[in-house]
Amino acid sequence: MSKKAATVTEDELLQRRISHAQWLAGMLQDPTSTASLTVAAYADLLDELLQDVAVEAHREHRTGLLAPHGPQQQQPRPQPLAPLPGVKGATDVFGQVHPGTATDIVTCMHCGRKAQAGKFAYHLEKCLARGRGAAGGARTSRRAGV
């Protein structure tokens, strides 16, 4: 029986609140009522306060007086990836190991000299006389009129 009494009390309370909200809505319909004028005055005050705060914050931001804060300002610096266990040497983003320079030995087809694969292109430029030094020598001989 106490549950029913509590339910009736809650229902009565809800009905009172609804009727009070309807009465207030009716008062706000009339623009000359005290309730309507009070709400309008508070709305104007709130608008002015919000505008003042927004203008002041904008001015501080533009002049640099506003202290930076928030997650976008204090991001942690990226840290290098930890080496994979049991892996020797540098790894790429996919975890594959790549040596610093190619260490395979390659034999030059022109002169027969052996060079490391990482330095073979440099050797080939010099061997075929098409490197930077060879081009400079050709320019010098043209200038001399030879």
Short mmCIF file of N, CA and C in Angstrom, two decimals:
data_model
loop_
_atom_site.label_atom_id
_atom_site.label_comp_id
_atom_site.label_asym_id
_atom_site.label_seq_id
_atom_site.Cartn_x
_atom_site.Cartn_y
_atom_site.Cartn_z
N MET A 1 0.81 -1.18 0.00
CA MET A 1 0.00 0.00 0.00
C MET A 1 0.86 1.26 0.00
N SER A 2 2.04 1.18 0.59
CA SER A 2 2.92 2.35 0.64
C SER A 2 3.45 2.69 -0.76
N LYS A 3 3.66 1.65 -1.60
CA LYS A 3 4.10 1.91 -2.97
C LYS A 3 3.04 2.69 -3.73
N LYS A 4 1.78 2.32 -3.52
CA LYS A 4 0.69 3.00 -4.21
C LYS A 4 0.58 4.45 -3.73
N ALA A 5 0.75 4.67 -2.43
CA ALA A 5 0.69 6.02 -1.88
C ALA A 5 1.84 6.86 -2.41
N ALA A 6 3.03 6.24 -2.51
CA ALA A 6 4.19 6.95 -3.04
C ALA A 6 3.98 7.28 -4.51
N THR A 7 3.38 6.37 -5.26
CA THR A 7 3.12 6.59 -6.67
C THR A 7 2.10 7.72 -6.86
N VAL A 8 1.09 7.73 -6.04
CA VAL A 8 0.08 8.78 -6.12
C VAL A 8 0.72 10.13 -5.82
N THR A 9 1.58 10.15 -4.83
CA THR A 9 2.25 11.39 -4.47
C THR A 9 3.13 11.87 -5.62
N GLU A 10 3.86 10.96 -6.25
CA GLU A 10 4.70 11.32 -7.39
C GLU A 10 3.85 11.82 -8.56
N ASP A 11 2.72 11.17 -8.79
CA ASP A 11 1.83 11.60 -9.87
C ASP A 11 1.27 12.99 -9.59
N GLU A 12 0.88 13.23 -8.34
CA GLU A 12 0.36 14.55 -7.98
C GLU A 12 1.44 15.62 -8.15
N LEU A 13 2.66 15.29 -7.72
CA LEU A 13 3.77 16.23 -7.87
C LEU A 13 4.02 16.55 -9.33
N LEU A 14 3.99 15.54 -10.17
CA LEU A 14 4.21 15.73 -11.60
C LEU A 14 3.10 16.61 -12.20
N GLN A 15 1.86 16.37 -11.80
CA GLN A 15 0.75 17.18 -12.30
C GLN A 15 0.88 18.64 -11.88
N ARG A 16 1.32 18.88 -10.64
CA ARG A 16 1.52 20.25 -10.16
C ARG A 16 2.61 20.95 -10.97
N ARG A 17 3.69 20.23 -11.22
CA ARG A 17 4.79 20.83 -11.99
C ARG A 17 4.36 21.15 -13.42
N ILE A 18 3.61 20.26 -14.00
CA ILE A 18 3.13 20.49 -15.37
C ILE A 18 2.20 21.70 -15.40
N SER A 19 1.30 21.80 -14.42
CA SER A 19 0.38 22.94 -14.41
C SER A 19 1.14 24.25 -14.16
N HIS A 20 2.18 24.20 -13.33
CA HIS A 20 2.98 25.40 -13.07
C HIS A 20 3.72 25.82 -14.35
N ALA A 21 4.28 24.86 -15.09
CA ALA A 21 4.99 25.16 -16.34
C ALA A 21 4.02 25.74 -17.37
N GLN A 22 2.80 25.21 -17.42
CA GLN A 22 1.80 25.74 -18.35
C GLN A 22 1.41 27.17 -17.97
N TRP A 23 1.25 27.45 -16.67
CA TRP A 23 0.93 28.80 -16.21
C TRP A 23 2.04 29.77 -16.60
N LEU A 24 3.33 29.35 -16.38
CA LEU A 24 4.46 30.21 -16.73
C LEU A 24 4.52 30.45 -18.24
N ALA A 25 4.26 29.41 -19.02
CA ALA A 25 4.25 29.57 -20.48
C ALA A 25 3.17 30.55 -20.90
N GLY A 26 2.01 30.49 -20.23
CA GLY A 26 0.94 31.44 -20.53
C GLY A 26 1.34 32.86 -20.18
N MET A 27 2.07 33.03 -19.07
CA MET A 27 2.52 34.36 -18.66
C MET A 27 3.55 34.92 -19.66
N LEU A 28 4.38 34.04 -20.20
CA LEU A 28 5.41 34.49 -21.14
C LEU A 28 4.83 34.82 -22.51
N GLN A 29 3.61 34.35 -22.79
CA GLN A 29 2.96 34.67 -24.06
C GLN A 29 2.63 36.16 -24.16
N ASP A 30 2.32 36.76 -23.02
CA ASP A 30 1.96 38.19 -22.99
C ASP A 30 3.23 39.02 -22.85
N PRO A 31 3.61 39.83 -23.84
CA PRO A 31 4.86 40.59 -23.77
C PRO A 31 4.86 41.69 -22.71
N THR A 32 3.70 42.06 -22.17
CA THR A 32 3.66 43.11 -21.15
C THR A 32 3.62 42.56 -19.74
N SER A 33 3.61 41.24 -19.57
CA SER A 33 3.56 40.66 -18.22
C SER A 33 4.91 40.80 -17.53
N THR A 34 4.87 40.76 -16.20
CA THR A 34 6.10 40.89 -15.41
C THR A 34 7.06 39.75 -15.71
N ALA A 35 6.53 38.54 -15.86
CA ALA A 35 7.38 37.38 -16.13
C ALA A 35 8.09 37.54 -17.47
N SER A 36 7.37 37.99 -18.47
CA SER A 36 7.95 38.16 -19.80
C SER A 36 9.02 39.24 -19.80
N LEU A 37 8.75 40.35 -19.11
CA LEU A 37 9.73 41.44 -19.03
C LEU A 37 10.98 41.01 -18.25
N THR A 38 10.78 40.21 -17.19
CA THR A 38 11.92 39.73 -16.39
C THR A 38 12.81 38.81 -17.22
N VAL A 39 12.20 37.89 -17.95
CA VAL A 39 12.97 36.97 -18.79
C VAL A 39 13.71 37.74 -19.87
N ALA A 40 13.09 38.75 -20.45
CA ALA A 40 13.74 39.55 -21.49
C ALA A 40 14.93 40.31 -20.92
N ALA A 41 14.78 40.86 -19.69
CA ALA A 41 15.89 41.60 -19.06
C ALA A 41 17.06 40.66 -18.78
N TYR A 42 16.77 39.47 -18.23
CA TYR A 42 17.85 38.52 -17.96
C TYR A 42 18.52 38.04 -19.26
N ALA A 43 17.76 37.87 -20.30
CA ALA A 43 18.33 37.44 -21.59
C ALA A 43 19.27 38.52 -22.14
N ASP A 44 18.87 39.79 -22.01
CA ASP A 44 19.73 40.88 -22.47
C ASP A 44 21.03 40.94 -21.67
N LEU A 45 20.91 40.80 -20.33
CA LEU A 45 22.11 40.80 -19.48
C LEU A 45 23.05 39.65 -19.84
N LEU A 46 22.47 38.48 -20.04
CA LEU A 46 23.29 37.32 -20.38
C LEU A 46 23.98 37.51 -21.73
N ASP A 47 23.28 38.05 -22.71
CA ASP A 47 23.88 38.32 -24.02
C ASP A 47 25.04 39.30 -23.92
N GLU A 48 24.87 40.36 -23.13
CA GLU A 48 25.94 41.35 -22.97
C GLU A 48 27.16 40.75 -22.28
N LEU A 49 26.92 39.95 -21.24
CA LEU A 49 28.04 39.32 -20.53
C LEU A 49 28.81 38.36 -21.44
N LEU A 50 28.08 37.56 -22.19
CA LEU A 50 28.74 36.62 -23.09
C LEU A 50 29.53 37.35 -24.18
N GLN A 51 28.98 38.43 -24.68
CA GLN A 51 29.69 39.19 -25.71
C GLN A 51 30.95 39.83 -25.13
N ASP A 52 30.88 40.36 -23.90
CA ASP A 52 32.06 40.95 -23.26
C ASP A 52 33.16 39.91 -23.07
N VAL A 53 32.78 38.72 -22.61
CA VAL A 53 33.78 37.66 -22.39
C VAL A 53 34.39 37.24 -23.72
N ALA A 54 33.58 37.11 -24.76
CA ALA A 54 34.09 36.69 -26.06
C ALA A 54 35.04 37.73 -26.64
N VAL A 55 34.69 39.01 -26.53
CA VAL A 55 35.55 40.08 -27.07
C VAL A 55 36.87 40.13 -26.31
N GLU A 56 36.81 39.98 -24.98
CA GLU A 56 38.03 40.02 -24.17
C GLU A 56 38.94 38.83 -24.49
N ALA A 57 38.36 37.65 -24.62
CA ALA A 57 39.16 36.47 -24.96
C ALA A 57 39.78 36.61 -26.34
N HIS A 58 39.03 37.16 -27.29
CA HIS A 58 39.55 37.36 -28.64
C HIS A 58 40.72 38.35 -28.62
N ARG A 59 40.57 39.44 -27.87
CA ARG A 59 41.63 40.45 -27.79
C ARG A 59 42.88 39.85 -27.15
N GLU A 60 42.72 39.07 -26.08
CA GLU A 60 43.88 38.45 -25.43
C GLU A 60 44.56 37.46 -26.37
N HIS A 61 43.78 36.76 -27.14
CA HIS A 61 44.37 35.80 -28.08
C HIS A 61 45.15 36.53 -29.18
N ARG A 62 44.58 37.61 -29.70
CA ARG A 62 45.25 38.35 -30.78
C ARG A 62 46.51 39.06 -30.30
N THR A 63 46.53 39.54 -29.06
CA THR A 63 47.70 40.24 -28.54
C THR A 63 48.72 39.30 -27.93
N GLY A 64 48.38 38.02 -27.81
CA GLY A 64 49.32 37.05 -27.28
C GLY A 64 49.32 36.96 -25.76
N LEU A 65 48.38 37.59 -25.10
CA LEU A 65 48.31 37.53 -23.64
C LEU A 65 47.64 36.27 -23.14
N LEU A 66 46.89 35.61 -24.00
CA LEU A 66 46.18 34.40 -23.61
C LEU A 66 47.17 33.25 -23.57
N ALA A 67 47.28 32.62 -22.41
CA ALA A 67 48.23 31.52 -22.24
C ALA A 67 47.76 30.32 -23.06
N PRO A 68 48.66 29.69 -23.80
CA PRO A 68 48.26 28.50 -24.57
C PRO A 68 47.95 27.35 -23.62
N HIS A 69 46.91 26.64 -23.92
CA HIS A 69 46.54 25.48 -23.13
C HIS A 69 45.76 24.53 -24.01
N GLY A 70 45.55 23.35 -23.50
CA GLY A 70 44.79 22.36 -24.24
C GLY A 70 45.71 21.31 -24.83
N PRO A 71 45.11 20.22 -25.28
CA PRO A 71 45.91 19.10 -25.79
C PRO A 71 46.63 19.42 -27.09
N GLN A 72 46.11 20.34 -27.92
CA GLN A 72 46.76 20.63 -29.19
C GLN A 72 48.06 21.39 -29.00
N GLN A 73 48.27 22.05 -27.84
CA GLN A 73 49.47 22.83 -27.61
C GLN A 73 50.59 22.00 -26.98
N GLN A 74 50.24 20.96 -26.21
CA GLN A 74 51.23 20.23 -25.44
C GLN A 74 51.32 18.77 -25.89
N GLN A 75 51.56 18.57 -27.15
CA GLN A 75 51.68 17.21 -27.65
C GLN A 75 53.06 16.67 -27.32
N PRO A 76 53.16 15.42 -26.90
CA PRO A 76 54.48 14.87 -26.60
C PRO A 76 55.29 14.71 -27.88
N ARG A 77 56.59 14.87 -27.72
CA ARG A 77 57.48 14.72 -28.87
C ARG A 77 57.53 13.24 -29.27
N PRO A 78 57.59 12.95 -30.56
CA PRO A 78 57.65 11.55 -30.97
C PRO A 78 58.97 10.91 -30.54
N GLN A 79 58.88 9.71 -30.05
CA GLN A 79 60.05 8.97 -29.59
C GLN A 79 60.43 7.94 -30.66
N PRO A 80 61.73 7.65 -30.81
CA PRO A 80 62.11 6.61 -31.77
C PRO A 80 61.59 5.26 -31.32
N LEU A 81 61.32 4.41 -32.30
CA LEU A 81 60.82 3.08 -31.98
C LEU A 81 61.89 2.26 -31.29
N ALA A 82 61.47 1.46 -30.35
CA ALA A 82 62.40 0.58 -29.65
C ALA A 82 62.86 -0.51 -30.62
N PRO A 83 64.12 -0.92 -30.53
CA PRO A 83 64.58 -1.98 -31.44
C PRO A 83 63.85 -3.28 -31.15
N LEU A 84 63.61 -4.03 -32.21
CA LEU A 84 62.94 -5.31 -32.06
C LEU A 84 63.87 -6.30 -31.39
N PRO A 85 63.35 -7.15 -30.52
CA PRO A 85 64.22 -8.11 -29.85
C PRO A 85 64.81 -9.12 -30.84
N GLY A 86 66.10 -9.35 -30.72
CA GLY A 86 66.78 -10.31 -31.57
C GLY A 86 67.11 -9.79 -32.96
N VAL A 87 66.88 -8.51 -33.23
CA VAL A 87 67.15 -7.94 -34.55
C VAL A 87 68.39 -7.07 -34.46
N LYS A 88 69.31 -7.29 -35.40
CA LYS A 88 70.55 -6.53 -35.43
C LYS A 88 70.51 -5.57 -36.60
N GLY A 89 70.77 -4.30 -36.38
CA GLY A 89 70.77 -3.31 -37.44
C GLY A 89 69.49 -2.50 -37.46
N ALA A 90 69.42 -1.58 -38.40
CA ALA A 90 68.27 -0.69 -38.51
C ALA A 90 67.09 -1.41 -39.15
N THR A 91 65.88 -1.06 -38.71
CA THR A 91 64.68 -1.65 -39.29
C THR A 91 63.83 -0.54 -39.89
N ASP A 92 63.04 -0.88 -40.92
CA ASP A 92 62.14 0.10 -41.51
C ASP A 92 60.80 0.04 -40.79
N VAL A 93 59.80 0.77 -41.29
CA VAL A 93 58.51 0.82 -40.62
C VAL A 93 57.78 -0.51 -40.64
N PHE A 94 58.17 -1.41 -41.52
CA PHE A 94 57.54 -2.71 -41.59
C PHE A 94 58.28 -3.75 -40.75
N GLY A 95 59.37 -3.35 -40.09
CA GLY A 95 60.12 -4.27 -39.24
C GLY A 95 61.17 -5.07 -39.98
N GLN A 96 61.42 -4.76 -41.25
CA GLN A 96 62.43 -5.49 -42.01
C GLN A 96 63.79 -4.86 -41.78
N VAL A 97 64.80 -5.70 -41.71
CA VAL A 97 66.16 -5.23 -41.45
C VAL A 97 66.84 -4.91 -42.77
N HIS A 98 67.46 -3.73 -42.85
CA HIS A 98 68.20 -3.32 -44.04
C HIS A 98 69.59 -2.87 -43.59
N PRO A 99 70.65 -3.36 -44.24
CA PRO A 99 71.98 -2.92 -43.86
C PRO A 99 72.20 -1.46 -44.27
N GLY A 100 73.14 -0.79 -43.60
CA GLY A 100 73.43 0.60 -43.91
C GLY A 100 73.90 0.79 -45.33
N THR A 101 74.86 0.00 -45.78
CA THR A 101 75.31 0.03 -47.17
C THR A 101 75.35 -1.40 -47.68
N ALA A 102 75.16 -1.53 -48.98
CA ALA A 102 75.20 -2.86 -49.57
C ALA A 102 76.64 -3.37 -49.53
N THR A 103 76.85 -4.56 -48.99
CA THR A 103 78.21 -5.07 -48.82
C THR A 103 78.55 -6.18 -49.80
N ASP A 104 77.69 -6.47 -50.76
CA ASP A 104 78.01 -7.49 -51.75
C ASP A 104 79.15 -6.98 -52.63
N ILE A 105 80.01 -7.89 -53.06
CA ILE A 105 81.14 -7.54 -53.93
C ILE A 105 80.71 -7.74 -55.38
N VAL A 106 80.92 -6.70 -56.19
CA VAL A 106 80.54 -6.74 -57.60
C VAL A 106 81.79 -6.50 -58.43
N THR A 107 81.93 -7.23 -59.53
CA THR A 107 83.07 -7.07 -60.43
C THR A 107 82.67 -6.16 -61.58
N CYS A 108 83.51 -5.17 -61.85
CA CYS A 108 83.25 -4.22 -62.94
C CYS A 108 83.44 -4.93 -64.27
N MET A 109 82.48 -4.76 -65.18
CA MET A 109 82.56 -5.41 -66.49
C MET A 109 83.55 -4.70 -67.40
N HIS A 110 83.86 -3.44 -67.11
CA HIS A 110 84.74 -2.66 -67.97
C HIS A 110 86.22 -2.89 -67.65
N CYS A 111 86.56 -2.77 -66.35
CA CYS A 111 87.97 -2.87 -65.99
C CYS A 111 88.30 -4.11 -65.17
N GLY A 112 87.27 -4.87 -64.71
CA GLY A 112 87.52 -6.07 -63.94
C GLY A 112 87.79 -5.83 -62.47
N ARG A 113 87.72 -4.60 -62.03
CA ARG A 113 87.99 -4.28 -60.63
C ARG A 113 86.79 -4.67 -59.77
N LYS A 114 87.05 -5.08 -58.52
CA LYS A 114 85.99 -5.45 -57.60
C LYS A 114 85.67 -4.26 -56.70
N ALA A 115 84.36 -4.02 -56.49
CA ALA A 115 83.91 -2.92 -55.64
C ALA A 115 82.67 -3.37 -54.88
N GLN A 116 82.45 -2.73 -53.72
CA GLN A 116 81.23 -3.04 -52.97
C GLN A 116 80.03 -2.53 -53.75
N ALA A 117 78.91 -3.22 -53.60
CA ALA A 117 77.72 -2.86 -54.37
C ALA A 117 77.24 -1.45 -54.04
N GLY A 118 77.43 -1.02 -52.82
CA GLY A 118 77.00 0.32 -52.43
C GLY A 118 77.83 1.41 -53.07
N LYS A 119 79.05 1.09 -53.52
CA LYS A 119 79.93 2.09 -54.13
C LYS A 119 80.20 1.80 -55.60
N PHE A 120 79.46 0.86 -56.18
CA PHE A 120 79.72 0.47 -57.55
C PHE A 120 79.32 1.56 -58.54
N ALA A 121 78.25 2.29 -58.28
CA ALA A 121 77.84 3.36 -59.20
C ALA A 121 78.91 4.44 -59.27
N TYR A 122 79.52 4.78 -58.14
CA TYR A 122 80.59 5.78 -58.12
C TYR A 122 81.79 5.27 -58.93
N HIS A 123 82.14 3.99 -58.75
CA HIS A 123 83.27 3.41 -59.50
C HIS A 123 82.97 3.41 -61.00
N LEU A 124 81.75 3.07 -61.36
CA LEU A 124 81.40 2.99 -62.76
C LEU A 124 81.46 4.36 -63.43
N GLU A 125 81.07 5.42 -62.71
CA GLU A 125 81.18 6.77 -63.26
C GLU A 125 82.63 7.09 -63.58
N LYS A 126 83.52 6.78 -62.66
CA LYS A 126 84.94 7.08 -62.87
C LYS A 126 85.53 6.18 -63.95
N CYS A 127 85.12 4.91 -63.94
CA CYS A 127 85.68 3.94 -64.88
C CYS A 127 85.30 4.28 -66.32
N LEU A 128 84.07 4.69 -66.55
CA LEU A 128 83.62 5.00 -67.90
C LEU A 128 83.86 6.46 -68.27
N ALA A 129 84.50 7.23 -67.40
CA ALA A 129 84.85 8.64 -67.63
C ALA A 129 83.62 9.48 -67.92
N ARG A 130 82.56 9.20 -67.20
CA ARG A 130 81.36 10.01 -67.36
C ARG A 130 80.98 10.68 -66.06
N GLY A 131 81.87 10.67 -65.12
CA GLY A 131 81.58 11.27 -63.83
C GLY A 131 81.73 12.77 -63.87
N ARG A 132 81.65 13.38 -62.72
CA ARG A 132 81.75 14.84 -62.64
C ARG A 132 83.12 15.34 -63.05
N GLY A 133 84.13 14.63 -62.65
CA GLY A 133 85.49 15.04 -63.01
C GLY A 133 85.74 14.98 -64.50
N ALA A 134 85.20 13.95 -65.16
CA ALA A 134 85.40 13.81 -66.61
C ALA A 134 84.68 14.90 -67.37
N ALA A 135 83.49 15.27 -66.93
CA ALA A 135 82.74 16.33 -67.61
C ALA A 135 83.45 17.66 -67.46
N GLY A 136 84.06 17.91 -66.32
CA GLY A 136 84.79 19.16 -66.11
C GLY A 136 86.01 19.24 -67.01
N GLY A 137 86.69 18.11 -67.21
CA GLY A 137 87.85 18.08 -68.09
C GLY A 137 87.46 18.36 -69.52
N ALA A 138 86.33 17.87 -69.97
CA ALA A 138 85.87 18.11 -71.34
C ALA A 138 85.55 19.58 -71.54
N ARG A 139 84.94 20.20 -70.53
CA ARG A 139 84.63 21.63 -70.64
C ARG A 139 85.91 22.45 -70.73
N THR A 140 86.92 22.08 -69.95
CA THR A 140 88.17 22.83 -69.94
C THR A 140 88.87 22.71 -71.30
N SER A 141 88.86 21.53 -71.90
CA SER A 141 89.53 21.37 -73.19
C SER A 141 88.79 22.13 -74.29
N ARG A 142 87.45 22.26 -74.18
CA ARG A 142 86.71 23.02 -75.18
C ARG A 142 87.02 24.51 -75.07
N ARG A 143 87.18 25.00 -73.85
CA ARG A 143 87.47 26.41 -73.65
C ARG A 143 88.86 26.77 -74.19
N ALA A 144 89.77 25.85 -74.08
CA ALA A 144 91.14 26.12 -74.52
C ALA A 144 91.24 26.11 -76.05
N GLY A 145 90.18 25.66 -76.72
CA GLY A 145 90.18 25.66 -78.18
C GLY A 145 90.76 24.38 -78.74
N VAL A 146 90.81 23.37 -77.96
CA VAL A 146 91.38 22.11 -78.43
C VAL A 146 90.35 21.29 -79.13
#
